[in-house]
PDB file of C-alpha atoms in Angstrom:
ATOM      1  CA  MET A  28       0.000   0.000   0.000  1.00 42.00           C
ATOM      2  CA  HIS A  29       1.496   3.316  -1.064  1.00 42.00           C
ATOM      3  CA  SER A  30       1.410   6.412   1.084  1.00 43.00           C
ATOM      4  CA  PRO A  31      -0.367   9.337  -0.540  1.00 45.00           C
ATOM      5  CA  THR A  32       1.957  11.790  -2.211  1.00 46.00           C
ATOM      6  CA  ALA A  33       2.493  14.884  -0.105  1.00 45.00           C
ATOM      7  CA  PRO A  34       1.230  18.082  -1.732  1.00 44.00           C
ATOM      8  CA  GLN A  35       3.989  20.110  -3.353  1.00 44.00           C
ATOM      9  CA  PRO A  36       4.568  23.559  -1.884  1.00 53.00           C
ATOM     10  CA  VAL A  37       3.535  26.451  -4.089  1.00 63.00           C
ATOM     11  CA  SER A  38       6.659  28.002  -5.590  1.00 77.00           C
ATOM     12  CA  SER A  39       7.522  31.559  -4.593  1.00 91.00           C
ATOM     13  CA  LEU A  40       9.218  32.020  -7.997  1.00 96.00           C
ATOM     14  CA  TRP A  41       6.970  33.987 -10.337  1.00 98.00           C
ATOM     15  CA  ARG A  42       7.551  34.553 -14.039  1.00 98.00           C
ATOM     16  CA  PHE A  43       6.816  38.110 -15.133  1.00 98.00           C
ATOM     17  CA  SER A  44       7.111  40.569 -18.002  1.00 98.00           C
ATOM     18  CA  LYS A  45       7.966  44.245 -17.615  1.00 98.00           C
ATOM     19  CA  MET A  46       5.951  46.340 -20.084  1.00 98.00           C
ATOM     20  CA  HIS A  47       4.996  49.943 -20.677  1.00 97.00           C
ATOM     21  CA  GLY A  48       2.384  51.894 -22.589  1.00 96.00           C
ATOM     22  CA  ALA A  49       3.698  55.373 -23.423  1.00 94.00           C
ATOM     23  CA  GLY A  50       5.945  55.225 -20.355  1.00 95.00           C
ATOM     24  CA  ASN A  51       3.229  54.077 -17.930  1.00 96.00           C
ATOM     25  CA  ASP A  52       4.982  50.912 -16.732  1.00 97.00           C
ATOM     26  CA  PHE A  53       3.678  47.585 -15.472  1.00 98.00           C
ATOM     27  CA  VAL A  54       4.709  44.244 -14.059  1.00 98.00           C
ATOM     28  CA  MET A  55       2.631  41.653 -15.920  1.00 98.00           C
ATOM     29  CA  LEU A  56       1.835  38.358 -14.182  1.00 98.00           C
ATOM     30  CA  ASP A  57       0.407  35.248 -15.818  1.00 98.00           C
ATOM     31  CA  GLY A  58      -2.001  33.789 -13.281  1.00 97.00           C
ATOM     32  CA  VAL A  59      -3.408  31.337 -15.827  1.00 97.00           C
ATOM     33  CA  THR A  60      -0.462  28.929 -16.120  1.00 96.00           C
ATOM     34  CA  GLN A  61       1.146  29.575 -12.724  1.00 96.00           C
ATOM     35  CA  PRO A  62      -0.420  29.969  -9.268  1.00 96.00           C
ATOM     36  CA  ILE A  63      -0.350  33.628  -8.203  1.00 96.00           C
ATOM     37  CA  GLU A  64      -1.713  34.938  -4.913  1.00 96.00           C
ATOM     38  CA  LEU A  65      -1.289  38.677  -5.226  1.00 96.00           C
ATOM     39  CA  THR A  66      -1.730  40.581  -1.972  1.00 96.00           C
ATOM     40  CA  PRO A  67      -1.298  44.337  -1.398  1.00 96.00           C
ATOM     41  CA  GLU A  68       2.035  43.629   0.312  1.00 96.00           C
ATOM     42  CA  ARG A  69       3.287  41.640  -2.664  1.00 97.00           C
ATOM     43  CA  ALA A  70       2.087  44.260  -5.136  1.00 97.00           C
ATOM     44  CA  ARG A  71       3.987  46.967  -3.231  1.00 96.00           C
ATOM     45  CA  ALA A  72       7.129  44.814  -3.251  1.00 96.00           C
ATOM     46  CA  LEU A  73       6.964  44.183  -6.991  1.00 98.00           C
ATOM     47  CA  ALA A  74       6.370  47.886  -7.701  1.00 97.00           C
ATOM     48  CA  ASP A  75       9.196  49.112  -5.451  1.00 96.00           C
ATOM     49  CA  ARG A  76      11.810  50.801  -7.639  1.00 95.00           C
ATOM     50  CA  HIS A  77      14.725  50.068  -5.274  1.00 92.00           C
ATOM     51  CA  PHE A  78      14.164  46.515  -4.026  1.00 92.00           C
ATOM     52  CA  GLY A  79      11.617  45.270  -6.570  1.00 95.00           C
ATOM     53  CA  ILE A  80      11.095  45.314 -10.318  1.00 97.00           C
ATOM     54  CA  GLY A  81       9.575  48.789 -10.332  1.00 97.00           C
ATOM     55  CA  ALA A  82       6.221  49.768 -11.819  1.00 97.00           C
ATOM     56  CA  ASP A  83       3.293  52.143 -11.647  1.00 96.00           C
ATOM     57  CA  GLN A  84       0.887  49.191 -11.538  1.00 96.00           C
ATOM     58  CA  ILE A  85       0.871  45.399 -11.297  1.00 97.00           C
ATOM     59  CA  LEU A  86      -1.432  43.583 -13.753  1.00 97.00           C
ATOM     60  CA  LEU A  87      -2.574  40.044 -13.010  1.00 98.00           C
ATOM     61  CA  VAL A  88      -4.074  38.009 -15.872  1.00 98.00           C
ATOM     62  CA  GLU A  89      -6.436  35.251 -14.746  1.00 97.00           C
ATOM     63  CA  ALA A  90      -9.068  32.925 -16.162  1.00 97.00           C
ATOM     64  CA  ALA A  91     -12.347  34.755 -16.704  1.00 96.00           C
ATOM     65  CA  THR A  92     -15.236  34.251 -14.320  1.00 95.00           C
ATOM     66  CA  ASP A  93     -17.651  35.780 -16.862  1.00 95.00           C
ATOM     67  CA  THR A  94     -18.510  33.531 -19.816  1.00 95.00           C
ATOM     68  CA  GLU A  95     -18.603  36.582 -22.118  1.00 95.00           C
ATOM     69  CA  ALA A  96     -14.893  37.318 -21.524  1.00 96.00           C
ATOM     70  CA  ASP A  97     -11.688  35.638 -22.711  1.00 97.00           C
ATOM     71  CA  PHE A  98      -9.705  36.542 -19.586  1.00 97.00           C
ATOM     72  CA  ARG A  99      -9.950  38.586 -16.441  1.00 96.00           C
ATOM     73  CA  TYR A 100      -7.275  41.036 -15.456  1.00 93.00           C
ATOM     74  CA  ARG A 101      -6.814  42.798 -12.139  1.00 96.00           C
ATOM     75  CA  ILE A 102      -4.960  46.060 -11.541  1.00 96.00           C
ATOM     76  CA  PHE A 103      -2.972  46.921  -8.414  1.00 97.00           C
ATOM     77  CA  ASN A 104      -1.414  50.344  -7.878  1.00 95.00           C
ATOM     78  CA  ALA A 105       2.118  50.793  -6.589  1.00 95.00           C
ATOM     79  CA  ASP A 106       0.699  51.324  -3.083  1.00 95.00           C
ATOM     80  CA  GLY A 107      -1.037  47.931  -3.198  1.00 96.00           C
ATOM     81  CA  SER A 108      -4.582  49.208  -3.706  1.00 95.00           C
ATOM     82  CA  GLU A 109      -6.705  47.448  -6.325  1.00 95.00           C
ATOM     83  CA  VAL A 110      -8.439  49.691  -8.869  1.00 91.00           C
ATOM     84  CA  GLU A 111     -11.111  49.377 -11.525  1.00 89.00           C
ATOM     85  CA  HIS A 112      -9.510  50.236 -14.851  1.00 90.00           C
ATOM     86  CA  CYS A 113      -6.239  51.166 -16.546  1.00 91.00           C
ATOM     87  CA  GLY A 114      -6.188  52.178 -20.200  1.00 91.00           C
ATOM     88  CA  ASN A 115      -2.440  51.828 -20.809  1.00 94.00           C
ATOM     89  CA  GLY A 116      -2.518  48.578 -18.866  1.00 94.00           C
ATOM     90  CA  ALA A 117      -5.337  47.283 -21.058  1.00 93.00           C
ATOM     91  CA  ARG A 118      -3.160  47.715 -24.138  1.00 94.00           C
ATOM     92  CA  CYS A 119      -0.274  45.910 -22.450  1.00 96.00           C
ATOM     93  CA  PHE A 120      -2.676  43.181 -21.343  1.00 96.00           C
ATOM     94  CA  VAL A 121      -3.644  42.184 -24.882  1.00 95.00           C
ATOM     95  CA  ARG A 122      -0.029  42.241 -26.117  1.00 95.00           C
ATOM     96  CA  PHE A 123       1.020  40.149 -23.095  1.00 97.00           C
ATOM     97  CA  VAL A 124      -1.690  37.537 -23.687  1.00 97.00           C
ATOM     98  CA  HIS A 125      -0.609  37.167 -27.323  1.00 96.00           C
ATOM     99  CA  GLU A 126       3.137  37.153 -26.606  1.00 95.00           C
ATOM    100  CA  GLN A 127       2.748  34.535 -23.850  1.00 96.00           C
ATOM    101  CA  GLY A 128       0.694  32.302 -26.154  1.00 96.00           C
ATOM    102  CA  LEU A 129      -2.285  32.365 -23.815  1.00 97.00           C
ATOM    103  CA  SER A 130      -4.626  33.162 -26.715  1.00 96.00           C
ATOM    104  CA  SER A 131      -4.483  34.191 -30.370  1.00 95.00           C
ATOM    105  CA  ALA A 132      -7.981  35.723 -30.303  1.00 95.00           C
ATOM    106  CA  ASN A 133      -8.095  39.202 -31.794  1.00 96.00           C
ATOM    107  CA  PRO A 134     -10.024  41.151 -30.651  1.00 95.00           C
ATOM    108  CA  LEU A 135      -9.937  40.017 -27.035  1.00 96.00           C
ATOM    109  CA  ARG A 136     -12.645  40.616 -24.456  1.00 95.00           C
ATOM    110  CA  ALA A 137     -11.299  41.399 -20.998  1.00 94.00           C
ATOM    111  CA  GLN A 138     -13.188  41.237 -17.733  1.00 95.00           C
ATOM    112  CA  ILE A 139     -12.321  44.090 -15.362  1.00 92.00           C
ATOM    113  CA  ARG A 140     -13.915  45.015 -12.025  1.00 89.00           C
ATOM    114  CA  THR A 141     -16.654  47.071 -13.625  1.00 85.00           C
ATOM    115  CA  GLY A 142     -17.523  45.024 -16.714  1.00 89.00           C
ATOM    116  CA  ILE A 143     -16.056  43.836 -20.016  1.00 93.00           C
ATOM    117  CA  ILE A 144     -13.932  45.806 -22.476  1.00 92.00           C
ATOM    118  CA  SER A 145     -12.904  44.919 -26.026  1.00 93.00           C
ATOM    119  CA  LEU A 146      -9.309  45.208 -27.291  1.00 94.00           C
ATOM    120  CA  TYR A 147      -7.773  44.845 -30.757  1.00 95.00           C
ATOM    121  CA  ASN A 148      -4.042  44.271 -31.288  1.00 94.00           C
ATOM    122  CA  ASP A 149      -2.670  45.778 -34.502  1.00 87.00           C
ATOM    123  CA  PRO A 150       1.083  45.054 -34.793  1.00 79.00           C
ATOM    124  CA  GLN A 151       1.561  48.114 -37.025  1.00 77.00           C
ATOM    125  CA  ARG A 152      -0.423  50.897 -35.345  1.00 77.00           C
ATOM    126  CA  GLY A 153      -0.693  49.696 -31.750  1.00 87.00           C
ATOM    127  CA  VAL A 154      -3.631  48.546 -29.649  1.00 94.00           C
ATOM    128  CA  ASP A 155      -7.202  49.823 -29.854  1.00 94.00           C
ATOM    129  CA  VAL A 156      -9.270  49.686 -26.671  1.00 93.00           C
ATOM    130  CA  MET A 157     -13.000  50.270 -26.456  1.00 92.00           C
ATOM    131  CA  MET A 158     -13.003  51.943 -23.057  1.00 91.00           C
ATOM    132  CA  GLY A 159     -16.602  51.509 -21.950  1.00 86.00           C
ATOM    133  CA  THR A 160     -19.161  53.926 -20.550  1.00 87.00           C
ATOM    134  CA  THR A 161     -18.490  57.504 -19.446  1.00 95.00           C
ATOM    135  CA  ARG A 162     -20.436  59.110 -16.578  1.00 96.00           C
ATOM    136  CA  PHE A 163     -20.397  62.640 -15.230  1.00 97.00           C
ATOM    137  CA  ALA A 164     -22.539  62.905 -12.086  1.00 96.00           C
ATOM    138  CA  PRO A 165     -20.707  63.633  -8.804  1.00 97.00           C
ATOM    139  CA  ALA A 166     -21.972  60.316  -7.406  1.00 97.00           C
ATOM    140  CA  ASP A 167     -20.267  58.487 -10.283  1.00 96.00           C
ATOM    141  CA  VAL A 168     -16.853  59.569  -9.005  1.00 97.00           C
ATOM    142  CA  GLY A 169     -17.759  59.399  -5.308  1.00 97.00           C
ATOM    143  CA  PHE A 170     -17.673  63.199  -5.000  1.00 98.00           C
ATOM    144  CA  ASP A 171     -19.351  65.112  -2.171  1.00 98.00           C
ATOM    145  CA  HIS A 172     -20.327  68.435  -3.762  1.00 97.00           C
ATOM    146  CA  THR A 173     -22.165  69.834  -0.747  1.00 97.00           C
ATOM    147  CA  GLY A 174     -21.843  73.606  -0.592  1.00 96.00           C
ATOM    148  CA  LEU A 175     -19.619  73.972  -3.657  1.00 97.00           C
ATOM    149  CA  GLU A 176     -20.241  76.557  -6.345  1.00 97.00           C
ATOM    150  CA  THR A 177     -20.464  75.499  -9.991  1.00 98.00           C
ATOM    151  CA  ARG A 178     -19.914  77.055 -13.395  1.00 97.00           C
ATOM    152  CA  ASP A 179     -21.352  75.854 -16.695  1.00 97.00           C
ATOM    153  CA  GLN A 180     -19.128  75.547 -19.757  1.00 98.00           C
ATOM    154  CA  GLY A 181     -20.623  74.032 -22.885  1.00 98.00           C
ATOM    155  CA  ASP A 182     -22.376  70.828 -21.843  1.00 97.00           C
ATOM    156  CA  ASP A 183     -20.220  70.409 -18.750  1.00 98.00           C
ATOM    157  CA  THR A 184     -20.690  71.460 -15.139  1.00 97.00           C
ATOM    158  CA  LEU A 185     -17.449  72.621 -13.528  1.00 98.00           C
ATOM    159  CA  TRP A 186     -17.071  72.158  -9.784  1.00 98.00           C
ATOM    160  CA  LEU A 187     -15.115  74.943  -8.073  1.00 98.00           C
ATOM    161  CA  LEU A 188     -12.808  73.418  -5.459  1.00 98.00           C
ATOM    162  CA  PRO A 189     -10.846  75.804  -3.190  1.00 96.00           C
ATOM    163  CA  VAL A 190      -7.116  75.076  -3.011  1.00 95.00           C
ATOM    164  CA  PRO A 191      -4.942  76.452  -0.179  1.00 91.00           C
ATOM    165  CA  GLY A 192      -2.536  79.114  -1.386  1.00 87.00           C
ATOM    166  CA  GLN A 193      -4.468  79.818  -4.587  1.00 89.00           C
ATOM    167  CA  ALA A 194      -6.591  82.931  -4.956  1.00 90.00           C
ATOM    168  CA  ALA A 195      -9.133  81.231  -7.217  1.00 93.00           C
ATOM    169  CA  PRO A 196     -10.666  77.770  -6.824  1.00 96.00           C
ATOM    170  CA  VAL A 197      -9.823  75.020  -9.311  1.00 97.00           C
ATOM    171  CA  ALA A 198     -12.575  74.361 -11.883  1.00 98.00           C
ATOM    172  CA  LEU A 199     -12.885  70.569 -12.180  1.00 98.00           C
ATOM    173  CA  SER A 200     -14.628  68.422 -14.765  1.00 98.00           C
ATOM    174  CA  LEU A 201     -15.741  65.121 -13.233  1.00 98.00           C
ATOM    175  CA  VAL A 202     -15.530  62.029 -15.445  1.00 98.00           C
ATOM    176  CA  SER A 203     -15.914  58.362 -14.549  1.00 97.00           C
ATOM    177  CA  ILE A 204     -14.451  55.809 -16.967  1.00 93.00           C
ATOM    178  CA  SER A 205     -14.859  52.895 -14.562  1.00 87.00           C
ATOM    179  CA  ASN A 206     -12.392  54.826 -12.388  1.00 94.00           C
ATOM    180  CA  PRO A 207     -12.790  58.452 -11.217  1.00 97.00           C
ATOM    181  CA  HIS A 208     -11.130  61.517 -12.772  1.00 98.00           C
ATOM    182  CA  ALA A 209     -11.059  65.236 -12.001  1.00 98.00           C
ATOM    183  CA  VAL A 210      -9.734  67.271 -14.937  1.00 98.00           C
ATOM    184  CA  GLN A 211      -8.637  70.910 -14.922  1.00 98.00           C
ATOM    185  CA  VAL A 212      -7.479  73.101 -17.810  1.00 98.00           C
ATOM    186  CA  VAL A 213      -4.111  74.856 -17.423  1.00 98.00           C
ATOM    187  CA  ASP A 214      -2.273  77.397 -19.569  1.00 97.00           C
ATOM    188  CA  ASP A 215       1.049  75.523 -19.573  1.00 98.00           C
ATOM    189  CA  VAL A 216       1.148  71.894 -18.502  1.00 98.00           C
ATOM    190  CA  LYS A 217       4.911  72.043 -18.018  1.00 97.00           C
ATOM    191  CA  GLN A 218       4.472  74.703 -15.315  1.00 97.00           C
ATOM    192  CA  ALA A 219       1.318  73.197 -13.791  1.00 97.00           C
ATOM    193  CA  PRO A 220       1.476  72.489 -10.021  1.00 96.00           C
ATOM    194  CA  VAL A 221       1.107  68.733 -10.484  1.00 97.00           C
ATOM    195  CA  ALA A 222       3.402  67.876  -7.573  1.00 97.00           C
ATOM    196  CA  THR A 223       1.435  70.013  -5.081  1.00 96.00           C
ATOM    197  CA  VAL A 224      -2.141  70.419  -6.297  1.00 97.00           C
ATOM    198  CA  GLY A 225      -2.148  66.885  -7.731  1.00 97.00           C
ATOM    199  CA  PRO A 226      -1.882  65.044  -4.389  1.00 97.00           C
ATOM    200  CA  PHE A 227      -4.180  67.616  -2.749  1.00 97.00           C
ATOM    201  CA  ILE A 228      -6.972  66.780  -5.209  1.00 98.00           C
ATOM    202  CA  GLU A 229      -6.192  63.042  -5.361  1.00 97.00           C
ATOM    203  CA  SER A 230      -6.637  62.621  -1.603  1.00 97.00           C
ATOM    204  CA  HIS A 231      -9.234  65.340  -0.998  1.00 98.00           C
ATOM    205  CA  PRO A 232     -11.837  64.135   1.530  1.00 97.00           C
ATOM    206  CA  ARG A 233     -14.649  65.072  -0.861  1.00 98.00           C
ATOM    207  CA  PHE A 234     -13.589  62.119  -3.057  1.00 98.00           C
ATOM    208  CA  ALA A 235     -14.699  58.970  -1.261  1.00 97.00           C
ATOM    209  CA  HIS A 236     -12.375  56.680  -3.251  1.00 94.00           C
ATOM    210  CA  LYS A 237      -9.677  59.232  -4.101  1.00 96.00           C
ATOM    211  CA  VAL A 238      -9.400  60.478  -7.674  1.00 97.00           C
ATOM    212  CA  ASN A 239      -7.014  60.757 -10.624  1.00 97.00           C
ATOM    213  CA  ALA A 240      -6.115  64.450 -11.022  1.00 98.00           C
ATOM    214  CA  GLY A 241      -5.593  65.559 -14.627  1.00 98.00           C
ATOM    215  CA  PHE A 242      -3.925  68.769 -15.872  1.00 98.00           C
ATOM    216  CA  MET A 243      -4.792  69.515 -19.525  1.00 98.00           C
ATOM    217  CA  GLN A 244      -3.340  72.129 -21.869  1.00 98.00           C
ATOM    218  CA  VAL A 245      -5.337  72.665 -25.068  1.00 98.00           C
ATOM    219  CA  ILE A 246      -3.096  73.164 -28.119  1.00 98.00           C
ATOM    220  CA  ASP A 247      -5.891  73.122 -30.704  1.00 98.00           C
ATOM    221  CA  PRO A 248      -9.274  71.355 -31.012  1.00 98.00           C
ATOM    222  CA  HIS A 249      -7.565  68.073 -31.977  1.00 98.00           C
ATOM    223  CA  HIS A 250      -4.453  68.232 -29.804  1.00 98.00           C
ATOM    224  CA  ILE A 251      -3.759  68.485 -26.056  1.00 98.00           C
ATOM    225  CA  LYS A 252      -0.903  67.992 -23.639  1.00 98.00           C
ATOM    226  CA  LEU A 253      -1.625  66.161 -20.386  1.00 98.00           C
ATOM    227  CA  ARG A 254      -0.135  65.287 -17.030  1.00 98.00           C
ATOM    228  CA  VAL A 255      -1.939  63.118 -14.474  1.00 98.00           C
ATOM    229  CA  TYR A 256      -1.389  62.549 -10.771  1.00 98.00           C
ATOM    230  CA  GLU A 257      -2.796  59.038 -10.345  1.00 96.00           C
ATOM    231  CA  ARG A 258      -4.425  57.444  -7.321  1.00 94.00           C
ATOM    232  CA  GLY A 259      -1.949  55.297  -5.436  1.00 89.00           C
ATOM    233  CA  ALA A 260       0.888  55.860  -7.915  1.00 92.00           C
ATOM    234  CA  GLY A 261       1.692  59.579  -8.042  1.00 94.00           C
ATOM    235  CA  GLU A 262       2.439  61.299 -11.340  1.00 97.00           C
ATOM    236  CA  THR A 263       2.931  58.785 -14.138  1.00 95.00           C
ATOM    237  CA  LEU A 264       4.426  59.316 -17.592  1.00 96.00           C
ATOM    238  CA  ALA A 265       1.041  58.533 -19.128  1.00 96.00           C
ATOM    239  CA  CYS A 266      -2.471  57.641 -17.975  1.00 95.00           C
ATOM    240  CA  GLY A 267      -4.787  56.019 -20.516  1.00 95.00           C
ATOM    241  CA  THR A 268      -8.053  56.548 -18.702  1.00 95.00           C
ATOM    242  CA  GLY A 269      -6.819  60.020 -17.767  1.00 97.00           C
ATOM    243  CA  ALA A 270      -6.274  60.814 -21.453  1.00 97.00           C
ATOM    244  CA  CYS A 271      -9.796  59.610 -22.221  1.00 97.00           C
ATOM    245  CA  ALA A 272     -11.252  61.654 -19.362  1.00 98.00           C
ATOM    246  CA  ALA A 273      -9.421  64.797 -20.472  1.00 98.00           C
ATOM    247  CA  VAL A 274     -10.626  64.460 -24.067  1.00 98.00           C
ATOM    248  CA  VAL A 275     -14.221  63.765 -23.019  1.00 98.00           C
ATOM    249  CA  ALA A 276     -14.141  66.742 -20.637  1.00 98.00           C
ATOM    250  CA  GLY A 277     -12.662  68.973 -23.351  1.00 98.00           C
ATOM    251  CA  ILE A 278     -15.321  67.964 -25.870  1.00 98.00           C
ATOM    252  CA  ARG A 279     -18.110  68.560 -23.348  1.00 98.00           C
ATOM    253  CA  ARG A 280     -16.630  71.979 -22.541  1.00 98.00           C
ATOM    254  CA  GLY A 281     -16.616  72.885 -26.245  1.00 98.00           C
ATOM    255  CA  LEU A 282     -12.808  73.079 -26.382  1.00 98.00           C
ATOM    256  CA  LEU A 283     -12.060  69.908 -28.379  1.00 98.00           C
ATOM    257  CA  GLN A 284     -13.344  67.867 -31.310  1.00 98.00           C
ATOM    258  CA  SER A 285     -12.840  64.142 -31.874  1.00 98.00           C
ATOM    259  CA  PRO A 286     -10.361  62.677 -32.683  1.00 98.00           C
ATOM    260  CA  VAL A 287      -7.776  64.137 -30.312  1.00 98.00           C
ATOM    261  CA  VAL A 288      -4.062  63.426 -30.020  1.00 98.00           C
ATOM    262  CA  VAL A 289      -2.967  63.451 -26.382  1.00 98.00           C
ATOM    263  CA  ASP A 290       0.720  64.139 -25.760  1.00 98.00           C
ATOM    264  CA  THR A 291       1.954  62.795 -22.433  1.00 97.00           C
ATOM    265  CA  ARG A 292       5.464  62.796 -21.006  1.00 96.00           C
ATOM    266  CA  GLY A 293       5.847  59.182 -22.140  1.00 95.00           C
ATOM    267  CA  GLY A 294       4.311  59.316 -25.613  1.00 95.00           C
ATOM    268  CA  SER A 295       1.163  60.060 -27.585  1.00 96.00           C
ATOM    269  CA  LEU A 296      -2.305  58.501 -27.531  1.00 96.00           C
ATOM    270  CA  ARG A 297      -5.252  58.950 -29.897  1.00 97.00           C
ATOM    271  CA  ILE A 298      -8.712  59.286 -28.387  1.00 97.00           C
ATOM    272  CA  GLU A 299     -12.034  59.191 -30.244  1.00 97.00           C
ATOM    273  CA  TRP A 300     -15.421  59.908 -28.641  1.00 97.00           C
ATOM    274  CA  ASP A 301     -18.764  60.416 -30.360  1.00 95.00           C
ATOM    275  CA  GLY A 302     -20.755  60.985 -27.201  1.00 95.00           C
ATOM    276  CA  GLN A 303     -21.215  57.244 -26.741  1.00 92.00           C
ATOM    277  CA  ALA A 304     -18.368  55.011 -27.959  1.00 93.00           C
ATOM    278  CA  LEU A 305     -14.951  55.840 -26.482  1.00 95.00           C
ATOM    279  CA  ARG A 306     -11.848  54.454 -28.226  1.00 95.00           C
ATOM    280  CA  MET A 307      -8.198  54.759 -27.241  1.00 96.00           C
ATOM    281  CA  SER A 308      -5.270  53.826 -29.500  1.00 95.00           C
ATOM    282  CA  GLY A 309      -1.630  53.697 -28.485  1.00 95.00           C
ATOM    283  CA  PRO A 310       1.562  51.686 -28.026  1.00 94.00           C
ATOM    284  CA  ALA A 311       2.311  48.703 -25.792  1.00 94.00           C
ATOM    285  CA  GLN A 312       5.849  47.389 -25.491  1.00 95.00           C
ATOM    286  CA  THR A 313       7.630  44.608 -23.629  1.00 97.00           C
ATOM    287  CA  VAL A 314      10.868  45.790 -21.994  1.00 97.00           C
ATOM    288  CA  PHE A 315      12.150  42.527 -20.486  1.00 97.00           C
ATOM    289  CA  THR A 316      11.037  39.253 -18.952  1.00 98.00           C
ATOM    290  CA  GLY A 317      12.303  37.425 -15.901  1.00 97.00           C
ATOM    291  CA  GLN A 318      11.612  35.505 -12.708  1.00 97.00           C
ATOM    292  CA  VAL A 319      11.258  36.908  -9.205  1.00 97.00           C
ATOM    293  CA  ASP A 320      11.282  35.243  -5.767  1.00 97.00           C
ATOM    294  CA  ILE A 321       8.289  37.008  -4.258  1.00 97.00           C
ATOM    295  CA  ASP A 322       8.946  35.797  -0.682  1.00 95.00           C
ATOM    296  CA  ALA A 323      12.540  37.031  -0.710  1.00 94.00           C
ATOM    297  CA  LEU A 324      11.425  40.307  -2.255  1.00 94.00           C
ATOM    298  CA  CYS A 325       8.823  40.906   0.466  1.00 94.00           C
ATOM    299  CA  ALA A 326      11.412  40.143   3.135  1.00 92.00           C
ATOM    300  CA  SER A 327      13.751  42.767   1.645  1.00 87.00           C
ATOM    301  CA  LEU A 328      10.989  45.348   1.581  1.00 85.00           C
ATOM    302  CA  ALA A 329      10.079  44.554   5.203  1.00 82.00           C
ATOM    303  CA  ARG A 330      13.655  45.344   6.258  1.00 77.00           C
ATOM    304  CA  LYS A 331      13.507  48.637   4.362  1.00 70.00           C
ATOM    305  CA  GLU A 332      10.302  49.634   6.160  1.00 66.00           C
ATOM    306  CA  ILE A 333      11.785  49.144   9.672  1.00 65.00           C
ATOM    307  CA  PHE A 334      13.322  52.623   9.547  1.00 64.00           C
TER     308      PHE A 334
END
């Protein structure tokens, strides 16, 4: 009589790819062919730019739980928080799935926290992502507008948020694209107070779930420059949903017309919006692949956090 075989311990060695979309960088994990238990602590360790691989977000690809989707992917910010959507990450997701041989389907349907999005991988022009539904009510971004003044511009309602040290309040457009955005127009994005006003808006107590703070400079009706201070990541070189939110806000304000080229610090994106369908096109590139010992990495980060 043979003794039952003892269960094999789950390996702490994870295969990964490092990718970026217009400079917004990601650690990509295949949770389909290897067991991955991604916790906030482990996400922070992977994203750490000194002890870890370094990334704005960690993307975990898993088997879909919705029969209408090909895969599910989850998004963790550098601070370990899990979020609803990431446009640049979506483009990297479809390239990763194809490069890893997980599927050859094109387009792909991806299950995210708030629904299903469709993605098309074009090796020549980049990746097209149908970004889903846009919403504009304060409740859609978890915004408490009690007592705030407003100003109408075009079809948009601007919410006037006082900022310490500034004589005039900031006029914010609120846009939800599965995740929340607050967009302001600035004269010169290079000189915009992203490092100070960005975190103030991102963590303002009026936003129940924090918010992505966008700073948009209009060049002409089909061209903007953009910087975004993202929830849980700080300023990134590009923000896909932030680019979409800025374009939608600009069109509603009467400042822009579709399509719009969005220049970010990491590259350019093309956004199209007809009032209903929202499409983003842009690059997705693999930088390197490797293997990481997640337990050893977490132990290193724990030592760092003693002081």
